[in-house]
């Protein structure tokens, strides 16, 4: 069964304090690893798609990387507006998306 | 360019009732997927519609059913509501059944009393 695990569950950062979020996945034939941002009570907002080990993508203070078993979302010099829940999802060879439970990031000014 | 829209925003029902949720996909998209997100959890895949047919289904009972219309919009129906059906229901649209990125709507918050 496809499984996606995110850690930590929650992360409290001081503004400017860089950190990383982890996403471990076990899926049948990875067809894409996705990162989304979700604000409370809203739908997930697409951030990145990674397809192969070694691939990296960046957007502002966020950088996503992929290995054969994990993906990392690095947040560099975060600001309070980066506070959100970050969801990781893996797409298997039957093209179904399996989500992790998310990491809730709080950035204090 | 309008993104994915869902209605209603919030809904309160009682156990045993039936509910219908609606979704309009992003312009240019032809595939709609539905997810259930319980509080503190990630979204769980319910099913996907393409060309007006259910193409894939997650581990949800037959009480959950859907429909896709010729204009690609979609409905999610849940019969015989249980307290455990209380959740945020998310619709995501994409182009094609698999390879494209899914873009999510704002969700419908369903509360079952």
Coordinates of C-alpha atoms in Angstrom, one line a residue:
Chain A
X1 CA 0.0 0.0 0.0
X2 CA 1.2 3.5 -0.9
X3 CA 2.4 5.5 2.1
X4 CA 3.6 9.0 2.7
X5 CA 4.9 10.2 6.0
X6 CA 5.8 13.8 6.9
X7 CA 8.0 15.0 9.8
X8 CA 7.9 16.8 12.0
X9 CA 4.2 17.3 12.6
X10 CA 4.8 20.9 13.7
X11 CA 7.7 23.3 13.4
X12 CA 8.0 26.7 15.2
X13 CA 10.6 29.0 13.8
X14 CA 11.9 32.5 14.5
X15 CA 11.8 34.8 11.5
X16 CA 15.0 34.2 9.5
X17 CA 15.7 30.8 11.1
X18 CA 16.1 28.3 8.2
X19 CA 14.9 24.7 8.5
X20 CA 13.8 21.6 6.5
X21 CA 10.7 19.5 6.3
X22 CA 10.9 15.8 5.5
X23 CA 8.6 13.6 3.4
X24 CA 9.2 9.9 3.2
X25 CA 7.3 7.9 0.6
X26 CA 6.7 4.3 -0.3
X27 CA 4.7 4.1 -3.6
X28 CA 4.5 1.7 -6.5
X29 CA 6.5 3.4 -9.3
X30 CA 6.7 7.1 -8.4
X31 CA 5.1 9.3 -11.1
X32 CA 5.7 12.6 -9.3
X33 CA 6.3 14.0 -5.9
X34 CA 4.2 17.1 -5.1
X35 CA 4.4 19.8 -2.5
X36 CA 1.4 22.0 -1.6
X37 CA 0.9 24.8 0.9
X38 CA -2.4 24.9 2.8
X39 CA -3.7 27.8 4.9
X40 CA -6.3 27.1 7.6
X41 CA -9.7 26.3 6.2
X42 CA -8.6 26.7 2.6
X43 CA -7.7 24.3 -0.3
X44 CA -4.1 23.3 -0.9
X45 CA -2.0 25.6 -3.2
X46 CA 0.4 23.9 -5.6
X47 CA 4.1 24.7 -5.0
X48 CA 6.3 22.1 -6.8
X49 CA 6.4 18.8 -8.7
X50 CA 9.6 16.7 -8.7
X51 CA 9.9 13.6 -10.9
X52 CA 13.4 12.1 -10.5
X53 CA 16.0 11.6 -7.8
X54 CA 18.4 14.6 -7.7
X55 CA 15.9 17.0 -9.1
X56 CA 15.5 20.4 -7.3
X57 CA 13.1 23.2 -7.6
X58 CA 13.0 26.7 -6.0
X59 CA 10.4 29.4 -5.5
X60 CA 11.3 32.4 -3.4
X61 CA 12.4 31.1 0.0
X62 CA 11.4 27.5 -0.7
X63 CA 13.5 24.8 -2.2
X64 CA 12.3 21.2 -2.8
X65 CA 14.6 18.3 -3.4
X66 CA 14.0 14.6 -4.1
X67 CA 15.9 11.3 -3.4
X68 CA 14.7 7.8 -4.1
X69 CA 13.0 7.5 -0.7
X70 CA 12.5 11.1 0.5
X71 CA 11.8 14.6 -0.4
X72 CA 12.8 17.7 1.6
X73 CA 11.3 21.2 1.6
X74 CA 13.9 23.7 2.7
X75 CA 12.7 27.1 4.0
X76 CA 15.4 29.7 3.9
X77 CA 15.1 32.8 6.1
X78 CA 11.4 32.4 6.6
X79 CA 9.0 35.2 7.2
X80 CA 5.7 35.2 9.1
X81 CA 3.8 34.9 5.9
X82 CA 5.4 31.5 5.3
X83 CA 3.3 30.1 8.2
X84 CA 1.1 27.4 6.8
X85 CA 0.7 23.6 6.6
X86 CA 2.9 22.1 4.0
X87 CA 1.6 18.9 2.4
X88 CA 3.5 16.3 0.5
X89 CA 1.9 13.9 -2.0
X90 CA 3.2 11.0 -4.0
X91 CA 1.7 9.8 -7.3
X92 CA 2.0 6.1 -8.0
X93 CA 2.0 4.2 -11.2
X94 CA -1.8 4.1 -11.2
X95 CA -1.7 7.9 -11.0
X96 CA -3.4 8.1 -7.6
X97 CA -2.2 10.8 -5.3
X98 CA -1.4 9.8 -1.7
X99 CA -0.9 12.6 0.8
X100 CA 1.0 12.9 4.0
X101 CA -0.6 14.4 7.1
X102 CA 1.4 17.6 6.7
X103 CA 3.8 19.8 8.6
X104 CA 2.4 22.9 10.3
X105 CA 5.0 25.7 10.2
X106 CA 4.7 28.7 12.4
X107 CA 7.1 31.6 11.9
X108 CA 7.3 34.2 14.7
X109 CA 8.4 37.8 14.0
Chain B
X1 CA -8.6 32.9 -15.4
X2 CA -11.0 31.4 -12.9
X3 CA -9.5 28.7 -10.7
X4 CA -11.4 25.8 -9.3
X5 CA -14.6 26.8 -7.6
X6 CA -16.7 24.8 -5.1
X7 CA -20.2 25.3 -3.6
X8 CA -21.4 25.6 -1.0
X9 CA -18.7 26.9 1.3
X10 CA -20.2 25.4 4.5
X11 CA -22.9 22.9 5.1
X12 CA -24.6 21.5 8.2
X13 CA -26.5 18.2 8.0
X14 CA -27.9 15.7 10.4
X15 CA -27.1 11.9 10.5
X16 CA -28.9 9.9 7.9
X17 CA -29.4 12.9 5.5
X18 CA -28.0 13.1 2.0
X19 CA -25.8 15.9 0.7
X20 CA -24.6 17.2 -2.8
X21 CA -21.4 19.2 -3.2
X22 CA -20.5 20.9 -6.5
X23 CA -17.3 21.7 -8.3
X24 CA -16.3 23.7 -11.4
X25 CA -12.9 22.9 -12.8
X26 CA -10.2 25.4 -13.8
X27 CA -10.5 26.7 -17.3
X28 CA -9.0 24.2 -19.8
X29 CA -9.2 21.2 -17.4
X30 CA -11.3 18.1 -18.1
X31 CA -10.7 15.9 -15.1
X32 CA -12.1 16.3 -11.6
X33 CA -10.9 14.5 -8.5
X34 CA -12.6 14.6 -5.0
X35 CA -10.8 14.3 -1.7
X36 CA -11.9 14.2 2.0
X37 CA -9.7 15.9 4.5
X38 CA -10.4 15.3 8.2
X39 CA -9.1 17.8 10.7
X40 CA -5.4 17.5 11.1
X41 CA -5.0 14.9 8.3
X42 CA -4.0 15.0 4.7
X43 CA -6.5 14.8 1.9
X44 CA -7.8 11.2 1.2
X45 CA -8.7 10.3 -2.4
X46 CA -12.4 9.5 -3.0
X47 CA -12.7 9.2 -6.8
X48 CA -11.8 10.8 -10.1
X49 CA -14.1 11.6 -13.1
X50 CA -13.0 12.0 -16.7
X51 CA -15.2 12.0 -19.8
X52 CA -18.2 11.8 -17.5
X53 CA -17.2 8.4 -16.0
X54 CA -15.6 7.4 -12.7
X55 CA -12.1 6.3 -13.7
X56 CA -10.5 5.6 -10.3
X57 CA -11.8 5.2 -6.7
X58 CA -10.2 5.2 -3.3
X59 CA -11.3 3.3 -0.2
X60 CA -14.7 4.9 0.3
X61 CA -18.0 3.1 0.6
X62 CA -20.8 3.2 -2.1
X63 CA -22.5 5.9 0.0
X64 CA -20.1 8.2 -1.8
X65 CA -21.1 8.7 -5.5
X66 CA -20.5 11.3 -8.1
X67 CA -21.2 12.7 -11.5
X68 CA -19.5 14.7 -14.2
X69 CA -21.4 16.9 -16.6
X70 CA -20.6 17.6 -20.3
X71 CA -19.1 21.0 -19.2
X72 CA -16.7 19.1 -17.0
X73 CA -18.2 20.3 -13.7
X74 CA -18.8 17.6 -11.1
X75 CA -21.0 16.7 -8.1
X76 CA -20.2 14.6 -5.1
X77 CA -23.1 12.9 -3.4
X78 CA -23.0 11.4 0.1
X79 CA -26.0 9.3 1.3
X80 CA -26.9 8.2 4.8
X81 CA -24.5 10.7 6.4
X82 CA -22.5 9.6 9.5
X83 CA -20.9 11.7 12.1
X84 CA -17.5 10.6 10.7
X85 CA -18.3 12.2 7.4
X86 CA -17.7 15.6 8.9
X87 CA -14.7 17.0 7.0
X88 CA -13.4 19.4 4.4
X89 CA -14.3 18.1 1.0
X90 CA -11.9 19.2 -1.7
X91 CA -12.2 19.2 -5.4
X92 CA -9.1 19.2 -7.7
X93 CA -9.0 19.6 -11.4
X94 CA -6.4 18.7 -14.0
X95 CA -6.0 18.0 -17.7
X96 CA -6.1 14.3 -18.5
X97 CA -6.3 11.5 -16.0
X98 CA -2.8 11.2 -14.6
X99 CA 0.2 13.2 -15.7
X100 CA -1.0 16.7 -15.1
X101 CA -0.7 18.6 -11.8
X102 CA -4.0 18.8 -9.8
X103 CA -5.1 22.2 -8.7
X104 CA -7.5 22.4 -5.7
X105 CA -10.5 24.5 -4.9
X106 CA -11.3 26.1 -1.6
X107 CA -13.3 23.2 -0.3
X108 CA -16.7 22.7 1.3
X109 CA -16.8 22.3 5.1
X110 CA -19.4 19.6 5.9
X111 CA -20.5 19.2 9.5
X112 CA -22.8 16.3 10.4
X113 CA -24.7 16.6 13.7

